[in-house]
Amino acid sequence: MPKIMEIIERETKGKSYHTYKYSYDTVGLPSIDYDDDSDKIIKWKESGETSAPKKSINLKPLADRLKELHEKPLLKYFLDGSRHVYKVDDIAYSRRVFPVVAGQIGIGCCKRKNKQMQKERFYRELILTLPDKANADGWDDTAYFAAKVKKLNESEELRRLGLQFTAIIPYSTSKAGSSDVKLESLAVGKIQDYMIEAEKRMVAELVKNKLLGQDAYLLKDGSIQYKIMKSGREDLRTLQKIKYNYNWVIGVSKSFNPESCLDHTGKPNSNYIADLPLFHRTPVARYENSEFIGDVQFGVWYIRLRDKHRTQTPFDGVVKVEKIMMDEEIKNGIDSDIIDLISANIINERNPTCYGADRRWANHLYPVFLTESYVKSKYISAEMFLNLF
């Protein structure tokens, strides 16, 4: 039975070199250090909430009261997206050699029902990235690569294993040879963008099915400050187009760049987060970046979940929270009572811990940990995936 690269070689008239295959997860390149964008700058210059507090707020009394009153948790759905990316070959077109990168994407949403976590929905998608030179005849890329996906999925090997590839995505080779451009990074970026689009698609489905609301928030693991996409589905490319899907969605980042925080005077303010008392939240900062995310504003704040004396670094145990501002909130800020309620619910999600199972235990919310674990359990093994090529 022909392997995937043999089919690609034949269908695109390239030359496969059958080079060494490996997972980027094992070699550590490329890596993403933070859940948020490390280049973003958050300023507390303009308040993002109605009461405009100047100091941190103690949420322990509210969190305890919610538990005593047996209030139903505000957070009902939990979403996690991740990808495993692999270098699977090198291929030549017009006497030039280009990397071939493939990936597994996992997008999972779990819900809490009767105090138990259950699967709501899950996507597993297999993606292949090829240089744009693979379309040598200059046909429409969408139609050309869709036809190649169909050819791949007709292979006996994939049928036997019950697997299918979702897409072949071309990456640009116009800057090939430039010292500051790595083609492998461009290919990995295409898979990352596809994963983000899949997250947006899942949120859109939850909204369409009327599952989210003021008593059923979705907590998305990681940032929701999605950059403007140059490709992919037109209706999902910008936050402005999908903004109202995120009315009942919050993003929580376990890792973030503390140096990106500035006070109202523009001076570094990372010590404010490091010294945040236990179960306190910061005031909400207003964030916007038209070049990166378009005409959308966010409320951003930080919450300490763990005592810093019991963690390795002063930023362990702190999470970053994001919420898109809607209509009146852009003018007046997000209602501070809503911010407090969301924050108290996040504090109550911290236990039980996953201590020892994850080095980020101090920043984990347990339902998120379970959702992550579920998504990871659905991956094909690296050995099996690489053997397809």
CSV table of C-alpha atoms in Angstrom, one decimal:
chain,number,residue,atom,x,y,z
A,1,MET,CA,0.0,0.0,0.0
A,2,PRO,CA,1.4,3.4,-1.0
A,3,LYS,CA,2.3,5.8,1.9
A,4,ILE,CA,1.0,9.3,2.0
A,5,MET,CA,4.2,10.9,0.6
A,6,GLU,CA,4.2,8.5,-2.3
A,7,ILE,CA,0.7,9.7,-3.2
A,8,ILE,CA,1.7,13.3,-2.7
A,9,GLU,CA,4.8,12.8,-4.8
A,10,ARG,CA,2.8,11.3,-7.7
A,11,GLU,CA,-0.1,13.7,-7.5
A,12,THR,CA,1.9,16.9,-7.3
A,13,LYS,CA,4.8,15.8,-9.5
A,14,GLY,CA,7.4,16.4,-6.8
A,15,LYS,CA,10.3,14.4,-5.6
A,16,SER,CA,10.1,13.0,-2.1
A,17,TYR,CA,13.4,12.6,-0.2
A,18,HIS,CA,12.0,10.3,2.6
A,19,THR,CA,14.0,12.2,5.2
A,20,TYR,CA,14.0,11.7,8.9
A,21,LYS,CA,10.6,12.1,10.5
A,22,TYR,CA,10.1,13.6,14.0
A,23,SER,CA,7.7,15.4,16.3
A,24,TYR,CA,8.4,19.0,17.1
A,25,ASP,CA,7.0,18.3,20.6
A,26,THR,CA,10.0,16.0,21.2
A,27,VAL,CA,12.7,18.4,19.9
A,28,GLY,CA,11.1,21.5,21.4
A,29,LEU,CA,10.9,23.6,18.3
A,30,PRO,CA,9.1,25.7,17.5
A,31,SER,CA,7.7,26.5,20.9
A,32,ILE,CA,5.1,28.9,22.4
A,33,ASP,CA,6.2,30.3,25.7
A,34,TYR,CA,3.0,31.9,26.7
A,35,ASP,CA,-0.8,31.3,26.3
A,36,ASP,CA,-1.1,35.0,25.4
A,37,ASP,CA,1.0,37.0,22.9
A,38,SER,CA,4.2,38.0,24.7
A,39,ASP,CA,4.4,41.2,22.6
A,40,LYS,CA,1.0,42.6,23.8
A,41,ILE,CA,1.1,45.4,26.3
A,42,ILE,CA,-1.6,45.7,29.0
A,43,LYS,CA,-2.1,49.1,30.6
A,44,TRP,CA,-4.3,50.0,33.5
A,45,LYS,CA,-4.4,53.5,32.2
A,46,GLU,CA,-8.1,53.3,31.4
A,47,SER,CA,-10.4,51.1,33.5
A,48,GLY,CA,-12.4,48.3,31.8
A,49,GLU,CA,-15.1,48.0,34.5
A,50,THR,CA,-17.9,50.2,35.8
A,51,SER,CA,-16.6,50.8,39.4
A,52,ALA,CA,-13.0,51.6,38.3
A,53,PRO,CA,-11.3,50.3,41.4
A,54,LYS,CA,-7.7,51.4,42.2
A,55,LYS,CA,-6.7,48.4,44.3
A,56,SER,CA,-7.1,44.6,44.2
A,57,ILE,CA,-10.4,43.1,45.3
A,58,ASN,CA,-10.7,40.3,47.8
A,59,LEU,CA,-13.1,37.7,46.4
A,60,LYS,CA,-12.8,35.0,49.1
A,61,PRO,CA,-16.1,36.1,50.9
A,62,LEU,CA,-18.1,35.9,47.6
A,63,ALA,CA,-16.5,32.6,46.6
A,64,ASP,CA,-17.3,31.1,50.0
A,65,ARG,CA,-20.9,32.5,49.9
A,66,LEU,CA,-21.5,30.9,46.5
A,67,LYS,CA,-20.5,27.5,47.9
A,68,GLU,CA,-22.6,27.9,51.1
A,69,LEU,CA,-25.7,28.8,49.1
A,70,HIS,CA,-25.0,25.9,46.8
A,71,GLU,CA,-25.3,28.2,43.8
A,72,LYS,CA,-24.9,26.4,40.5
A,73,PRO,CA,-21.5,27.1,39.0
A,74,LEU,CA,-21.5,29.9,36.3
A,75,LEU,CA,-19.0,28.0,34.2
A,76,LYS,CA,-20.7,25.0,32.5
A,77,TYR,CA,-18.7,24.4,29.4
A,78,PHE,CA,-14.9,24.1,29.0
A,79,LEU,CA,-13.0,24.2,25.7
A,80,ASP,CA,-9.4,23.2,25.0
A,81,GLY,CA,-7.6,23.2,21.7
A,82,SER,CA,-4.1,21.7,21.0
A,83,ARG,CA,-2.0,20.4,18.2
A,84,HIS,CA,0.8,18.0,17.7
A,85,VAL,CA,3.1,18.9,14.8
A,86,TYR,CA,5.6,16.7,12.9
A,87,LYS,CA,8.2,17.1,10.2
A,88,VAL,CA,7.4,14.3,7.9
A,89,ASP,CA,9.5,14.8,4.8
A,90,ASP,CA,11.3,17.1,2.3
A,91,ILE,CA,10.0,17.5,-1.2
A,92,ALA,CA,11.5,19.1,-4.3
A,93,TYR,CA,9.7,21.3,-6.9
A,94,SER,CA,11.6,23.0,-9.7
A,95,ARG,CA,14.9,21.8,-8.3
A,96,ARG,CA,14.2,23.4,-4.9
A,97,VAL,CA,13.7,21.5,-1.7
A,98,PHE,CA,10.9,22.4,0.8
A,99,PRO,CA,9.8,20.9,4.2
A,100,VAL,CA,6.6,19.0,4.5
A,101,VAL,CA,4.9,19.4,7.9
A,102,ALA,CA,1.8,17.5,9.2
A,103,GLY,CA,-0.3,17.9,12.3
A,104,GLN,CA,-3.0,16.5,14.5
A,105,ILE,CA,-5.5,19.0,15.8
A,106,GLY,CA,-7.7,18.2,18.8
A,107,ILE,CA,-10.5,20.5,19.8
A,108,GLY,CA,-12.6,19.3,22.8
A,109,CYS,CA,-15.5,20.7,24.7
A,110,CYS,CA,-16.7,19.2,27.9
A,111,LYS,CA,-19.7,20.1,30.0
A,112,ARG,CA,-20.6,19.8,33.6
A,113,LYS,CA,-23.9,18.0,34.3
A,114,ASN,CA,-25.1,16.9,37.7
A,115,LYS,CA,-21.6,17.6,39.1
A,116,GLN,CA,-20.0,15.3,36.5
A,117,MET,CA,-17.9,16.2,33.5
A,118,GLN,CA,-19.1,14.8,30.2
A,119,LYS,CA,-18.1,15.2,26.5
A,120,GLU,CA,-20.1,17.8,24.6
A,121,ARG,CA,-18.2,17.5,21.3
A,122,PHE,CA,-14.8,16.8,19.9
A,123,TYR,CA,-12.9,17.4,16.6
A,124,ARG,CA,-9.8,15.5,15.6
A,125,GLU,CA,-8.4,16.7,12.3
A,126,LEU,CA,-5.4,15.6,10.4
A,127,ILE,CA,-3.7,18.4,8.4
A,128,LEU,CA,-0.8,18.4,5.9
A,129,THR,CA,1.1,21.5,4.8
A,130,LEU,CA,2.8,21.7,1.5
A,131,PRO,CA,4.7,24.5,-0.3
A,132,ASP,CA,2.6,26.6,-2.7
A,133,LYS,CA,4.9,25.3,-5.4
A,134,ALA,CA,3.1,22.0,-5.2
A,135,ASN,CA,0.4,23.7,-7.3
A,136,ALA,CA,2.6,24.3,-10.3
A,137,ASP,CA,-0.2,24.8,-12.8
A,138,GLY,CA,-1.5,27.8,-10.9
A,139,TRP,CA,-5.0,26.4,-10.4
A,140,ASP,CA,-7.2,27.8,-7.7
A,141,ASP,CA,-5.5,26.6,-4.5
A,142,THR,CA,-8.7,25.7,-2.7
A,143,ALA,CA,-9.9,23.4,-5.5
A,144,TYR,CA,-6.5,22.0,-6.2
A,145,PHE,CA,-5.6,20.9,-2.7
A,146,ALA,CA,-9.1,19.7,-2.0
A,147,ALA,CA,-8.7,17.3,-4.9
A,148,LYS,CA,-5.4,16.1,-3.4
A,149,VAL,CA,-7.1,15.5,0.0
A,150,LYS,CA,-9.7,13.4,-1.8
A,151,LYS,CA,-6.9,11.3,-3.4
A,152,LEU,CA,-5.2,10.9,0.0
A,153,ASN,CA,-8.4,9.7,1.7
A,154,GLU,CA,-8.9,7.1,-1.0
A,155,SER,CA,-5.7,5.3,0.1
A,156,GLU,CA,-6.1,1.8,1.4
A,157,GLU,CA,-4.0,2.5,4.5
A,158,LEU,CA,-6.2,5.4,5.7
A,159,ARG,CA,-9.4,3.5,5.0
A,160,ARG,CA,-8.1,0.4,6.9
A,161,LEU,CA,-7.3,2.6,9.9
A,162,GLY,CA,-10.5,4.6,9.7
A,163,LEU,CA,-8.6,7.9,9.3
A,164,GLN,CA,-9.1,10.9,7.0
A,165,PHE,CA,-7.2,14.1,6.3
A,166,THR,CA,-9.2,17.2,6.6
A,167,ALA,CA,-7.1,19.6,4.6
A,168,ILE,CA,-3.9,20.2,2.7
A,169,ILE,CA,-2.8,23.8,3.3
A,170,PRO,CA,-0.2,25.5,1.2
A,171,TYR,CA,2.4,27.8,2.8
A,172,SER,CA,4.1,30.7,0.9
A,173,THR,CA,7.5,30.1,-0.5
A,174,SER,CA,8.0,33.7,-1.8
A,175,LYS,CA,10.6,34.4,0.8
A,176,ALA,CA,12.4,31.1,0.6
A,177,GLY,CA,16.1,31.6,1.2
A,178,SER,CA,15.7,34.7,3.4
A,179,SER,CA,17.8,34.4,6.5
A,180,ASP,CA,14.9,35.7,8.7
A,181,VAL,CA,12.3,33.3,7.3
A,182,LYS,CA,12.1,29.6,8.3
A,183,LEU,CA,9.7,27.7,6.0
A,184,GLU,CA,9.1,25.1,8.7
A,185,SER,CA,7.8,27.9,11.0
A,186,LEU,CA,5.5,29.1,8.3
A,187,ALA,CA,4.1,25.6,7.9
A,188,VAL,CA,3.6,25.2,11.6
A,189,GLY,CA,1.9,28.6,11.7
A,190,LYS,CA,-0.6,27.4,9.1
A,191,ILE,CA,-1.5,24.4,11.4
A,192,GLN,CA,-1.8,26.7,14.4
A,193,ASP,CA,-4.1,29.0,12.4
A,194,TYR,CA,-6.3,26.1,11.4
A,195,MET,CA,-6.5,25.0,15.1
A,196,ILE,CA,-7.7,28.5,16.1
A,197,GLU,CA,-10.3,28.4,13.3
A,198,ALA,CA,-11.6,25.1,14.6
A,199,GLU,CA,-11.9,26.6,18.1
A,200,LYS,CA,-14.0,29.5,16.6
A,201,ARG,CA,-16.1,27.0,14.7
A,202,MET,CA,-16.9,25.0,17.8
A,203,VAL,CA,-17.9,28.1,19.7
A,204,ALA,CA,-20.1,29.1,16.8
A,205,GLU,CA,-21.8,25.7,17.0
A,206,LEU,CA,-22.4,26.0,20.7
A,207,VAL,CA,-24.0,29.4,20.2
A,208,LYS,CA,-26.1,28.2,17.3
A,209,ASN,CA,-27.4,25.4,19.5
A,210,LYS,CA,-28.3,27.9,22.2
A,211,LEU,CA,-26.2,26.2,24.8
A,212,LEU,CA,-24.5,29.3,26.2
A,213,GLY,CA,-26.1,32.0,28.3
A,214,GLN,CA,-25.9,34.1,31.4
A,215,ASP,CA,-26.1,30.9,33.6
A,216,ALA,CA,-23.9,28.8,31.3
A,217,TYR,CA,-20.6,30.4,30.5
A,218,LEU,CA,-17.9,28.7,28.4
A,219,LEU,CA,-14.4,28.8,29.7
A,220,LYS,CA,-11.8,28.6,26.9
A,221,ASP,CA,-8.4,27.5,27.9
A,222,GLY,CA,-6.0,30.2,26.7
A,223,SER,CA,-6.4,33.6,25.1
A,224,ILE,CA,-9.4,34.6,23.0
A,225,GLN,CA,-7.5,37.6,21.5
A,226,TYR,CA,-7.5,36.0,18.1
A,227,LYS,CA,-5.5,37.8,15.4
A,228,ILE,CA,-6.9,38.8,12.1
A,229,MET,CA,-6.7,35.8,9.7
A,230,LYS,CA,-5.7,36.1,6.1
A,231,SER,CA,-7.1,32.8,5.1
A,232,GLY,CA,-9.7,30.3,6.2
A,233,ARG,CA,-13.5,30.7,6.4
A,234,GLU,CA,-14.5,34.2,5.6
A,235,ASP,CA,-17.1,34.3,8.4
A,236,LEU,CA,-14.4,33.4,11.1
A,237,ARG,CA,-11.5,35.5,10.0
A,238,THR,CA,-12.0,38.5,12.3
A,239,LEU,CA,-13.1,38.9,15.9
A,240,GLN,CA,-15.5,41.7,14.7
A,241,LYS,CA,-17.5,39.1,12.7
A,242,ILE,CA,-17.8,36.6,15.5
A,243,LYS,CA,-17.8,39.0,18.5
A,244,TYR,CA,-21.3,38.2,19.6
A,245,ASN,CA,-20.5,34.5,19.7
A,246,TYR,CA,-18.3,35.3,22.6
A,247,ASN,CA,-20.8,37.1,24.8
A,248,TRP,CA,-20.8,34.2,27.3
A,249,VAL,CA,-17.2,33.1,26.7
A,250,ILE,CA,-14.1,33.9,28.9
A,251,GLY,CA,-10.5,33.1,28.1
A,252,VAL,CA,-8.2,32.0,31.0
A,253,SER,CA,-4.5,31.8,30.4
A,254,LYS,CA,-2.4,29.6,32.7
A,255,SER,CA,0.9,31.2,31.5
A,256,PHE,CA,1.4,34.8,30.4
A,257,ASN,CA,4.2,37.3,30.0
A,258,PRO,CA,4.2,39.4,33.3
A,259,GLU,CA,6.6,42.0,31.7
A,260,SER,CA,3.7,43.0,29.3
A,261,CYS,CA,1.9,44.8,32.2
A,262,LEU,CA,2.3,48.5,32.6
A,263,ASP,CA,0.7,50.8,35.2
A,264,HIS,CA,-1.3,54.0,34.3
A,265,THR,CA,2.0,55.9,34.0
A,266,GLY,CA,3.5,53.5,31.4
A,267,LYS,CA,6.0,52.0,33.8
A,268,PRO,CA,6.5,48.2,34.3
A,269,ASN,CA,4.1,46.8,36.8
A,270,SER,CA,4.7,43.1,36.9
A,271,ASN,CA,5.3,43.2,40.7
A,272,TYR,CA,1.7,44.2,41.1
A,273,ILE,CA,0.7,40.8,39.8
A,274,ALA,CA,3.5,39.0,41.7
A,275,ASP,CA,2.3,40.6,45.0
A,276,LEU,CA,-1.4,40.0,44.4
A,277,PRO,CA,-2.9,38.6,47.6
A,278,LEU,CA,-4.5,35.1,47.7
A,279,PHE,CA,-8.0,35.1,46.2
A,280,HIS,CA,-7.8,38.7,45.1
A,281,ARG,CA,-8.2,40.0,41.5
A,282,THR,CA,-6.7,43.1,39.9
A,283,PRO,CA,-8.8,45.9,38.5
A,284,VAL,CA,-9.9,45.3,34.9
A,285,ALA,CA,-7.7,46.8,32.3
A,286,ARG,CA,-9.1,47.9,28.9
A,287,TYR,CA,-7.1,46.4,26.0
A,288,GLU,CA,-7.3,47.0,22.3
A,289,ASN,CA,-5.0,46.5,19.3
A,290,SER,CA,-6.6,47.3,15.9
A,291,GLU,CA,-3.6,46.0,14.0
A,292,PHE,CA,-3.6,42.6,15.7
A,293,ILE,CA,-7.2,41.9,16.6
A,294,GLY,CA,-9.2,44.6,14.8
A,295,ASP,CA,-11.9,46.8,16.1
A,296,VAL,CA,-12.6,44.8,19.3
A,297,GLN,CA,-11.9,45.7,22.9
A,298,PHE,CA,-11.2,43.4,25.9
A,299,GLY,CA,-11.4,43.6,29.6
A,300,VAL,CA,-8.3,41.9,31.1
A,301,TRP,CA,-7.6,41.0,34.7
A,302,TYR,CA,-5.6,38.6,36.9
A,303,ILE,CA,-6.6,36.4,39.8
A,304,ARG,CA,-4.4,34.6,42.4
A,305,LEU,CA,-5.6,31.1,43.0
A,306,ARG,CA,-2.7,29.8,45.1
A,307,ASP,CA,-0.6,31.2,47.9
A,308,LYS,CA,2.7,32.3,46.4
A,309,HIS,CA,4.6,31.0,49.4
A,310,ARG,CA,3.7,27.5,48.3
A,311,THR,CA,4.6,27.8,44.6
A,312,GLN,CA,7.9,27.9,42.8
A,313,THR,CA,7.7,31.4,41.3
A,314,PRO,CA,5.6,34.4,42.4
A,315,PHE,CA,3.6,34.1,39.1
A,316,ASP,CA,2.6,30.5,39.7
A,317,GLY,CA,-0.9,30.4,41.0
A,318,VAL,CA,-2.0,33.5,39.0
A,319,VAL,CA,-4.3,33.3,35.9
A,320,LYS,CA,-5.0,35.9,33.3
A,321,VAL,CA,-8.7,36.4,32.4
A,322,GLU,CA,-10.1,38.0,29.2
A,323,LYS,CA,-13.6,39.0,28.2
A,324,ILE,CA,-14.7,40.7,25.0
A,325,MET,CA,-16.5,44.0,25.7
A,326,MET,CA,-20.0,44.2,24.2
A,327,ASP,CA,-21.9,47.4,23.1
A,328,GLU,CA,-22.5,49.5,26.3
A,329,GLU,CA,-19.5,47.8,27.9
A,330,ILE,CA,-17.2,49.6,25.4
A,331,LYS,CA,-18.5,52.9,26.7
A,332,ASN,CA,-19.0,52.2,30.4
A,333,GLY,CA,-16.8,49.1,31.1
A,334,ILE,CA,-17.9,45.6,32.1
A,335,ASP,CA,-20.2,45.5,35.1
A,336,SER,CA,-17.9,45.1,38.2
A,337,ASP,CA,-20.5,42.8,39.8
A,338,ILE,CA,-20.2,40.5,36.8
A,339,ILE,CA,-16.4,40.6,37.0
A,340,ASP,CA,-16.6,39.6,40.7
A,341,LEU,CA,-19.0,36.8,40.0
A,342,ILE,CA,-16.9,35.3,37.2
A,343,SER,CA,-13.8,35.7,39.3
A,344,ALA,CA,-15.3,34.0,42.3
A,345,ASN,CA,-16.5,31.1,40.2
A,346,ILE,CA,-13.0,30.7,38.7
A,347,ILE,CA,-11.6,30.6,42.3
A,348,ASN,CA,-14.0,27.9,43.2
A,349,GLU,CA,-12.9,25.8,40.2
A,350,ARG,CA,-9.3,25.5,41.4
A,351,ASN,CA,-9.8,22.3,43.5
A,352,PRO,CA,-9.2,19.5,43.5
A,353,THR,CA,-5.7,20.1,42.2
A,354,CYS,CA,-3.8,18.0,39.6
A,355,TYR,CA,-0.6,18.2,41.7
A,356,GLY,CA,2.2,16.1,40.3
A,357,ALA,CA,0.3,15.4,37.0
A,358,ASP,CA,1.2,18.7,35.5
A,359,ARG,CA,4.0,21.2,36.2
A,360,ARG,CA,1.4,24.0,35.8
A,361,TRP,CA,-0.7,22.6,38.6
A,362,ALA,CA,-0.8,25.9,40.5
A,363,ASN,CA,-2.5,27.6,37.6
A,364,HIS,CA,-4.8,24.8,36.6
A,365,LEU,CA,-8.6,24.9,37.0
A,366,TYR,CA,-9.6,21.3,37.5
A,367,PRO,CA,-12.4,21.1,34.8
A,368,VAL,CA,-9.9,22.5,32.3
A,369,PHE,CA,-7.3,19.9,33.3
A,370,LEU,CA,-9.9,17.2,32.7
A,371,THR,CA,-10.8,18.7,29.3
A,372,GLU,CA,-7.1,18.8,28.3
A,373,SER,CA,-6.6,15.2,29.5
A,374,TYR,CA,-9.6,14.1,27.4
A,375,VAL,CA,-8.3,15.9,24.3
A,376,LYS,CA,-4.8,14.4,24.7
A,377,SER,CA,-6.3,10.9,25.1
A,378,LYS,CA,-7.8,11.1,21.6
A,379,TYR,CA,-4.6,11.7,19.8
A,380,ILE,CA,-3.1,9.0,17.5
A,381,SER,CA,0.3,8.0,18.8
A,382,ALA,CA,3.2,9.8,17.2
A,383,GLU,CA,4.7,6.5,16.0
A,384,MET,CA,1.4,5.5,14.3
A,385,PHE,CA,1.0,8.9,12.7
A,386,LEU,CA,4.5,9.2,11.4
A,387,ASN,CA,4.2,5.7,10.0
A,388,LEU,CA,1.5,6.9,7.6
A,389,PHE,CA,4.1,8.9,5.7
